[in-house]
Amino acid sequence: RLANPEKYKDWAEKNKEKRRAASRKYEYQLLPEEFSAKLLSQDGKCAICGKAESRIFKGKLCLLSVDHNHATGQSRALLCNACNVKIYC
């Protein structure tokens, strides 16, 4: 990665969704199909405010965050960044 940063950047970009899915599975026991089902059942909107995600990071629209029980890691719903931050402040 250090010897060839451009090659790593290309690889990382190609595998971004794969790495996100692995992270969701590890952190929240949430399979890609389950994330998609939650997103579809919520019509792509936040479970609290009912709005679509509006946060932009590095020029790209962010995905909804996984709300979860911190003790068990069990996922509950998908939240926009604003609501996700508010419930923990």
N, CA, C and O atoms as CSV, one atom per row, in Angstrom:
chain,resi,resn,atom,element,x,y,z
A,1,ARG,N,N,0.833,-1.182,0.000
A,1,ARG,CA,C,0.000,0.000,0.000
A,1,ARG,C,C,0.878,1.247,0.000
A,1,ARG,O,O,0.593,2.193,-0.734
A,2,LEU,N,N,1.927,1.270,0.797
A,2,LEU,CA,C,2.802,2.434,0.856
A,2,LEU,C,C,3.631,2.582,-0.412
A,2,LEU,O,O,3.899,3.700,-0.853
A,3,ALA,N,N,4.035,1.468,-0.997
A,3,ALA,CA,C,4.872,1.502,-2.196
A,3,ALA,C,C,4.082,1.956,-3.419
A,3,ALA,O,O,4.644,2.573,-4.324
A,4,ASN,N,N,2.792,1.658,-3.454
A,4,ASN,CA,C,1.989,1.986,-4.630
A,4,ASN,C,C,0.617,2.514,-4.200
A,4,ASN,O,O,-0.376,1.796,-4.318
A,5,PRO,N,N,0.542,3.751,-3.706
A,5,PRO,CA,C,-0.718,4.285,-3.177
A,5,PRO,C,C,-1.841,4.366,-4.203
A,5,PRO,O,O,-3.007,4.204,-3.842
A,6,GLU,N,N,-1.526,4.612,-5.462
A,6,GLU,CA,C,-2.577,4.699,-6.487
A,6,GLU,C,C,-3.254,3.354,-6.693
A,6,GLU,O,O,-4.475,3.276,-6.833
A,7,LYS,N,N,-2.454,2.301,-6.709
A,7,LYS,CA,C,-3.006,0.963,-6.888
A,7,LYS,C,C,-3.919,0.613,-5.709
A,7,LYS,O,O,-4.995,0.044,-5.893
A,8,TYR,N,N,-3.471,0.962,-4.487
A,8,TYR,CA,C,-4.281,0.697,-3.294
A,8,TYR,C,C,-5.576,1.505,-3.337
A,8,TYR,O,O,-6.639,0.989,-2.993
A,9,LYS,N,N,-5.495,2.756,-3.752
A,9,LYS,CA,C,-6.677,3.622,-3.824
A,9,LYS,C,C,-7.706,3.023,-4.779
A,9,LYS,O,O,-8.900,3.011,-4.478
A,10,ASP,N,N,-7.247,2.525,-5.930
A,10,ASP,CA,C,-8.152,1.879,-6.894
A,10,ASP,C,C,-8.803,0.645,-6.277
A,10,ASP,O,O,-10.008,0.437,-6.416
A,11,TRP,N,N,-7.990,-0.183,-5.586
A,11,TRP,CA,C,-8.504,-1.394,-4.962
A,11,TRP,C,C,-9.527,-1.034,-3.886
A,11,TRP,O,O,-10.602,-1.630,-3.823
A,12,ALA,N,N,-9.195,-0.069,-3.052
A,12,ALA,CA,C,-10.079,0.332,-1.959
A,12,ALA,C,C,-11.415,0.841,-2.494
A,12,ALA,O,O,-12.465,0.533,-1.931
A,13,GLU,N,N,-11.383,1.611,-3.565
A,13,GLU,CA,C,-12.616,2.148,-4.151
A,13,GLU,C,C,-13.488,1.018,-4.704
A,13,GLU,O,O,-14.707,1.033,-4.535
A,14,LYS,N,N,-12.866,0.045,-5.361
A,14,LYS,CA,C,-13.606,-1.077,-5.934
A,14,LYS,C,C,-14.242,-1.952,-4.853
A,14,LYS,O,O,-15.314,-2.519,-5.065
A,15,ASN,N,N,-13.592,-2.062,-3.708
A,15,ASN,CA,C,-14.042,-2.969,-2.659
A,15,ASN,C,C,-14.735,-2.270,-1.493
A,15,ASN,O,O,-14.936,-2.877,-0.441
A,16,LYS,N,N,-15.099,-1.013,-1.667
A,16,LYS,CA,C,-15.698,-0.234,-0.578
A,16,LYS,C,C,-16.977,-0.869,-0.043
A,16,LYS,O,O,-17.121,-1.035,1.168
A,17,GLU,N,N,-17.896,-1.223,-0.915
A,17,GLU,CA,C,-19.171,-1.782,-0.460
A,17,GLU,C,C,-18.972,-3.151,0.183
A,17,GLU,O,O,-19.666,-3.501,1.138
A,18,LYS,N,N,-18.035,-3.913,-0.336
A,18,LYS,CA,C,-17.732,-5.226,0.235
A,18,LYS,C,C,-17.199,-5.070,1.665
A,18,LYS,O,O,-17.566,-5.836,2.556
A,19,ARG,N,N,-16.339,-4.084,1.874
A,19,ARG,CA,C,-15.782,-3.832,3.202
A,19,ARG,C,C,-16.853,-3.295,4.152
A,19,ARG,O,O,-16.868,-3.650,5.330
A,20,ARG,N,N,-17.748,-2.443,3.648
A,20,ARG,CA,C,-18.851,-1.937,4.474
A,20,ARG,C,C,-19.751,-3.069,4.934
A,20,ARG,O,O,-20.147,-3.124,6.098
A,21,ALA,N,N,-20.074,-3.973,4.013
A,21,ALA,CA,C,-20.944,-5.106,4.340
A,21,ALA,C,C,-20.285,-6.000,5.390
A,21,ALA,O,O,-20.952,-6.475,6.309
A,22,ALA,N,N,-18.992,-6.226,5.258
A,22,ALA,CA,C,-18.271,-7.046,6.232
A,22,ALA,C,C,-18.267,-6.365,7.599
A,22,ALA,O,O,-18.390,-7.029,8.628
A,23,SER,N,N,-18.126,-5.059,7.605
A,23,SER,CA,C,-18.128,-4.303,8.848
A,23,SER,C,C,-19.495,-4.380,9.529
A,23,SER,O,O,-19.569,-4.577,10.742
A,24,ARG,N,N,-20.574,-4.228,8.764
A,24,ARG,CA,C,-21.931,-4.314,9.324
A,24,ARG,C,C,-22.198,-5.709,9.895
A,24,ARG,O,O,-22.832,-5.857,10.940
A,25,LYS,N,N,-21.704,-6.722,9.190
A,25,LYS,CA,C,-21.893,-8.091,9.652
A,25,LYS,C,C,-21.137,-8.312,10.961
A,25,LYS,O,O,-21.672,-8.920,11.888
A,26,TYR,N,N,-19.917,-7.831,11.042
A,26,TYR,CA,C,-19.096,-8.015,12.232
A,26,TYR,C,C,-19.615,-7.202,13.418
A,26,TYR,O,O,-19.742,-7.726,14.524
A,27,GLU,N,N,-19.914,-5.930,13.188
A,27,GLU,CA,C,-20.315,-5.045,14.287
A,27,GLU,C,C,-21.755,-5.235,14.739
A,27,GLU,O,O,-22.044,-5.164,15.934
A,28,TYR,N,N,-22.662,-5.475,13.795
A,28,TYR,CA,C,-24.096,-5.494,14.122
A,28,TYR,C,C,-24.795,-6.813,13.802
A,28,TYR,O,O,-26.014,-6.912,13.940
A,29,GLN,N,N,-24.042,-7.825,13.376
A,29,GLN,CA,C,-24.624,-9.102,12.942
A,29,GLN,C,C,-25.706,-8.871,11.887
A,29,GLN,O,O,-26.752,-9.520,11.902
A,30,LEU,N,N,-25.440,-7.943,10.980
A,30,LEU,CA,C,-26.406,-7.532,9.965
A,30,LEU,C,C,-25.875,-7.918,8.584
A,30,LEU,O,O,-24.898,-7.344,8.102
A,31,LEU,N,N,-26.523,-8.887,7.962
A,31,LEU,CA,C,-26.120,-9.340,6.630
A,31,LEU,C,C,-26.514,-8.305,5.584
A,31,LEU,O,O,-27.427,-7.511,5.812
A,32,PRO,N,N,-25.829,-8.307,4.430
A,32,PRO,CA,C,-26.166,-7.341,3.372
A,32,PRO,C,C,-27.642,-7.398,2.956
A,32,PRO,O,O,-28.249,-6.364,2.678
A,33,GLU,N,N,-28.211,-8.598,2.915
A,33,GLU,CA,C,-29.623,-8.733,2.534
A,33,GLU,C,C,-30.528,-8.094,3.595
A,33,GLU,O,O,-31.548,-7.489,3.265
A,34,GLU,N,N,-30.150,-8.232,4.855
A,34,GLU,CA,C,-30.940,-7.644,5.937
A,34,GLU,C,C,-30.858,-6.113,5.910
A,34,GLU,O,O,-31.855,-5.431,6.146
A,35,PHE,N,N,-29.658,-5.576,5.620
A,35,PHE,CA,C,-29.510,-4.128,5.505
A,35,PHE,C,C,-30.382,-3.615,4.363
A,35,PHE,O,O,-31.088,-2.617,4.512
A,36,SER,N,N,-30.329,-4.297,3.231
A,36,SER,CA,C,-31.148,-3.898,2.080
A,36,SER,C,C,-32.639,-3.975,2.404
A,36,SER,O,O,-33.412,-3.103,2.008
A,37,ALA,N,N,-33.033,-5.018,3.124
A,37,ALA,CA,C,-34.446,-5.173,3.496
A,37,ALA,C,C,-34.887,-4.046,4.428
A,37,ALA,O,O,-35.977,-3.497,4.267
A,38,LYS,N,N,-34.041,-3.700,5.405
A,38,LYS,CA,C,-34.364,-2.589,6.313
A,38,LYS,C,C,-34.486,-1.288,5.530
A,38,LYS,O,O,-35.415,-0.508,5.739
A,39,LEU,N,N,-33.533,-1.064,4.626
A,39,LEU,CA,C,-33.538,0.149,3.813
A,39,LEU,C,C,-34.808,0.220,2.970
A,39,LEU,O,O,-35.423,1.280,2.855
A,40,LEU,N,N,-35.194,-0.895,2.390
A,40,LEU,CA,C,-36.410,-0.953,1.572
A,40,LEU,C,C,-37.666,-0.765,2.427
A,40,LEU,O,O,-38.579,-0.037,2.039
A,41,SER,N,N,-37.710,-1.416,3.581
A,41,SER,CA,C,-38.900,-1.303,4.439
A,41,SER,C,C,-39.069,0.107,5.000
A,41,SER,O,O,-40.186,0.533,5.292
A,42,GLN,N,N,-37.962,0.828,5.150
A,42,GLN,CA,C,-38.019,2.211,5.631
A,42,GLN,C,C,-38.085,3.196,4.467
A,42,GLN,O,O,-38.012,4.407,4.672
A,43,ASP,N,N,-38.220,2.692,3.275
A,43,ASP,CA,C,-38.312,3.516,2.067
A,43,ASP,C,C,-37.082,4.427,1.911
A,43,ASP,O,O,-37.177,5.522,1.358
A,44,GLY,N,N,-35.928,3.957,2.407
A,44,GLY,CA,C,-34.689,4.726,2.298
A,44,GLY,C,C,-34.635,5.948,3.193
A,44,GLY,O,O,-33.820,6.847,2.986
A,45,LYS,N,N,-35.523,5.975,4.209
A,45,LYS,CA,C,-35.610,7.147,5.085
A,45,LYS,C,C,-35.329,6.768,6.534
A,45,LYS,O,O,-35.415,5.600,6.914
A,46,CYS,N,N,-34.997,7.760,7.322
A,46,CYS,CA,C,-34.685,7.595,8.738
A,46,CYS,C,C,-35.906,7.067,9.503
A,46,CYS,O,O,-37.036,7.485,9.251
A,47,ALA,N,N,-35.661,6.140,10.442
A,47,ALA,CA,C,-36.746,5.562,11.238
A,47,ALA,C,C,-37.328,6.558,12.233
A,47,ALA,O,O,-38.457,6.375,12.689
A,48,ILE,N,N,-36.587,7.609,12.581
A,48,ILE,CA,C,-37.077,8.585,13.567
A,48,ILE,C,C,-37.771,9.776,12.899
A,48,ILE,O,O,-38.942,10.049,13.165
A,49,CYS,N,N,-37.042,10.479,12.032
A,49,CYS,CA,C,-37.596,11.711,11.447
A,49,CYS,C,C,-38.287,11.500,10.103
A,49,CYS,O,O,-39.023,12.372,9.641
A,50,GLY,N,N,-38.058,10.359,9.477
A,50,GLY,CA,C,-38.712,10.062,8.206
A,50,GLY,C,C,-38.128,10.774,7.002
A,50,GLY,O,O,-38.732,10.789,5.929
A,51,LYS,N,N,-36.935,11.375,7.178
A,51,LYS,CA,C,-36.285,12.073,6.070
A,51,LYS,C,C,-35.148,11.230,5.512
A,51,LYS,O,O,-34.592,10.375,6.201
A,52,ALA,N,N,-34.817,11.484,4.264
A,52,ALA,CA,C,-33.675,10.803,3.642
A,52,ALA,C,C,-32.377,11.394,4.196
A,52,ALA,O,O,-32.357,12.536,4.655
A,53,GLU,N,N,-31.309,10.624,4.151
A,53,GLU,CA,C,-30.006,11.113,4.613
A,53,GLU,C,C,-29.579,12.303,3.769
A,53,GLU,O,O,-29.728,12.289,2.547
A,54,SER,N,N,-29.046,13.337,4.419
A,54,SER,CA,C,-28.626,14.534,3.690
A,54,SER,C,C,-27.145,14.843,3.910
A,54,SER,O,O,-26.617,15.792,3.329
A,55,ARG,N,N,-26.475,14.053,4.741
A,55,ARG,CA,C,-25.069,14.315,5.054
A,55,ARG,C,C,-24.186,13.965,3.856
A,55,ARG,O,O,-24.283,12.885,3.274
A,56,ILE,N,N,-23.328,14.914,3.515
A,56,ILE,CA,C,-22.364,14.730,2.425
A,56,ILE,C,C,-20.979,14.609,3.050
A,56,ILE,O,O,-20.599,15.430,3.885
A,57,PHE,N,N,-20.222,13.587,2.647
A,57,PHE,CA,C,-18.851,13.404,3.124
A,57,PHE,C,C,-17.971,13.134,1.923
A,57,PHE,O,O,-18.220,12.211,1.148
A,58,LYS,N,N,-16.935,13.950,1.776
A,58,LYS,CA,C,-16.011,13.858,0.639
A,58,LYS,C,C,-16.764,13.880,-0.691
A,58,LYS,O,O,-16.434,13.154,-1.629
A,59,GLY,N,N,-17.778,14.730,-0.741
A,59,GLY,CA,C,-18.525,14.920,-1.982
A,59,GLY,C,C,-19.552,13.851,-2.294
A,59,GLY,O,O,-20.149,13.873,-3.370
A,60,LYS,N,N,-19.777,12.906,-1.374
A,60,LYS,CA,C,-20.734,11.829,-1.634
A,60,LYS,C,C,-21.776,11.778,-0.517
A,60,LYS,O,O,-21.478,12.046,0.647
A,61,LEU,N,N,-22.995,11.428,-0.897
A,61,LEU,CA,C,-24.077,11.278,0.065
A,61,LEU,C,C,-23.819,10.044,0.926
A,61,LEU,O,O,-23.530,8.970,0.399
A,62,CYS,N,N,-23.921,10.190,2.233
A,62,CYS,CA,C,-23.692,9.077,3.164
A,62,CYS,C,C,-24.897,8.147,3.188
A,62,CYS,O,O,-26.009,8.537,2.833
A,63,LEU,N,N,-24.658,6.915,3.611
A,63,LEU,CA,C,-25.732,5.960,3.814
A,63,LEU,C,C,-26.339,6.196,5.193
A,63,LEU,O,O,-25.729,6.847,6.041
A,64,LEU,N,N,-27.533,5.668,5.413
A,64,LEU,CA,C,-28.135,5.732,6.736
A,64,LEU,C,C,-27.287,4.917,7.707
A,64,LEU,O,O,-26.679,3.918,7.323
A,65,SER,N,N,-27.251,5.346,8.960
A,65,SER,CA,C,-26.487,4.660,10.002
A,65,SER,C,C,-27.320,3.547,10.619
A,65,SER,O,O,-28.548,3.620,10.653
A,66,VAL,N,N,-26.638,2.521,11.105
A,66,VAL,CA,C,-27.317,1.408,11.775
A,66,VAL,C,C,-27.462,1.746,13.254
A,66,VAL,O,O,-26.463,1.878,13.961
A,67,ASP,N,N,-28.696,1.885,13.723
A,67,ASP,CA,C,-28.957,2.087,15.145
A,67,ASP,C,C,-28.905,0.707,15.785
A,67,ASP,O,O,-29.490,-0.245,15.268
A,68,HIS,N,N,-28.199,0.598,16.918
A,68,HIS,CA,C,-28.027,-0.710,17.532
A,68,HIS,C,C,-27.955,-0.613,19.044
A,68,HIS,O,O,-27.677,0.447,19.604
A,69,ASN,N,N,-28.207,-1.729,19.687
A,69,ASN,CA,C,-28.092,-1.852,21.127
A,69,ASN,C,C,-26.608,-2.013,21.450
A,69,ASN,O,O,-25.977,-2.968,20.997
A,70,HIS,N,N,-26.054,-1.102,22.215
A,70,HIS,CA,C,-24.622,-1.137,22.495
A,70,HIS,C,C,-24.227,-2.324,23.368
A,70,HIS,O,O,-23.081,-2.770,23.302
A,71,ALA,N,N,-25.129,-2.841,24.172
A,71,ALA,CA,C,-24.821,-3.987,25.028
A,71,ALA,C,C,-24.749,-5.287,24.235
A,71,ALA,O,O,-23.868,-6.117,24.463
A,72,THR,N,N,-25.692,-5.457,23.296
A,72,THR,CA,C,-25.760,-6.719,22.557
A,72,THR,C,C,-25.217,-6.614,21.137
A,72,THR,O,O,-24.843,-7.625,20.542
A,73,GLY,N,N,-25.170,-5.402,20.587
A,73,GLY,CA,C,-24.752,-5.218,19.203
A,73,GLY,C,C,-25.882,-5.451,18.221
A,73,GLY,O,O,-25.690,-5.303,17.014
A,74,GLN,N,N,-27.052,-5.812,18.713
A,74,GLN,CA,C,-28.203,-6.104,17.853
A,74,GLN,C,C,-28.694,-4.836,17.154
A,74,GLN,O,O,-28.878,-3.800,17.792
A,75,SER,N,N,-28.901,-4.923,15.853
A,75,SER,CA,C,-29.370,-3.756,15.104
A,75,SER,C,C,-30.866,-3.556,15.324
A,75,SER,O,O,-31.614,-4.512,15.531
A,76,ARG,N,N,-31.288,-2.278,15.275
A,76,ARG,CA,C,-32.700,-1.950,15.469
A,76,ARG,C,C,-33.300,-1.327,14.215
A,76,ARG,O,O,-34.298,-1.822,13.691
A,77,ALA,N,N,-32.703,-0.258,13.738
A,77,ALA,CA,C,-33.261,0.469,12.596
A,77,ALA,C,C,-32.143,1.255,11.926
A,77,ALA,O,O,-31.001,1.248,12.385
A,78,LEU,N,N,-32.483,1.930,10.843
A,78,LEU,CA,C,-31.531,2.784,10.144
A,78,LEU,C,C,-31.901,4.240,10.405
A,78,LEU,O,O,-33.066,4.623,10.302
A,79,LEU,N,N,-30.899,5.046,10.745
A,79,LEU,CA,C,-31.126,6.438,11.101
A,79,LEU,C,C,-30.268,7.371,10.260
A,79,LEU,O,O,-29.183,6.999,9.812
A,80,CYS,N,N,-30.766,8.595,10.048
A,80,CYS,CA,C,-29.943,9.616,9.406
A,80,CYS,C,C,-28.886,10.065,10.414
A,80,CYS,O,O,-29.022,9.827,11.614
A,81,ASN,N,N,-27.861,10.698,9.933
A,81,ASN,CA,C,-26.773,11.130,10.805
A,81,ASN,C,C,-27.260,12.074,11.903
A,81,ASN,O,O,-26.834,11.960,13.052
A,82,ALA,N,N,-28.147,13.001,11.558
A,82,ALA,CA,C,-28.648,13.974,12.532
A,82,ALA,C,C,-29.349,13.287,13.699
A,82,ALA,O,O,-29.091,13.625,14.854
A,83,CYS,N,N,-30.230,12.331,13.420
A,83,CYS,CA,C,-30.941,11.638,14.488
A,83,CYS,C,C,-30.013,10.691,15.236
A,83,CYS,O,O,-30.137,10.541,16.452
A,84,ASN,N,N,-29.101,10.061,14.542
A,84,ASN,CA,C,-28.153,9.156,15.184
A,84,ASN,C,C,-27.290,9.896,16.208
A,84,ASN,O,O,-27.018,9.371,17.288
A,85,VAL,N,N,-26.868,11.099,15.872
A,85,VAL,CA,C,-26.052,11.897,16.779
A,85,VAL,C,C,-26.900,12.418,17.954
A,85,VAL,O,O,-26.426,12.446,19.090
A,86,LYS,N,N,-28.121,12.820,17.691
A,86,LYS,CA,C,-28.988,13.381,18.724
A,86,LYS,C,C,-29.321,12.373,19.826
A,86,LYS,O,O,-29.386,12.750,20.996
A,87,ILE,N,N,-29.531,11.106,19.479
A,87,ILE,CA,C,-29.947,10.154,20.500
A,87,ILE,C,C,-28.813,9.787,21.449
A,87,ILE,O,O,-29.064,9.206,22.505
A,88,TYR,N,N,-27.577,10.111,21.096
A,88,TYR,CA,C,-26.442,9.787,21.963
A,88,TYR,C,C,-25.861,11.005,22.644
A,88,TYR,O,O,-24.884,10.880,23.383
A,89,CYS,N,N,-26.424,12.176,22.424
A,89,CYS,CA,C,-25.923,13.398,23.069
A,89,CYS,C,C,-26.726,13.736,24.307
A,89,CYS,O,O,-26.444,14.732,24.974
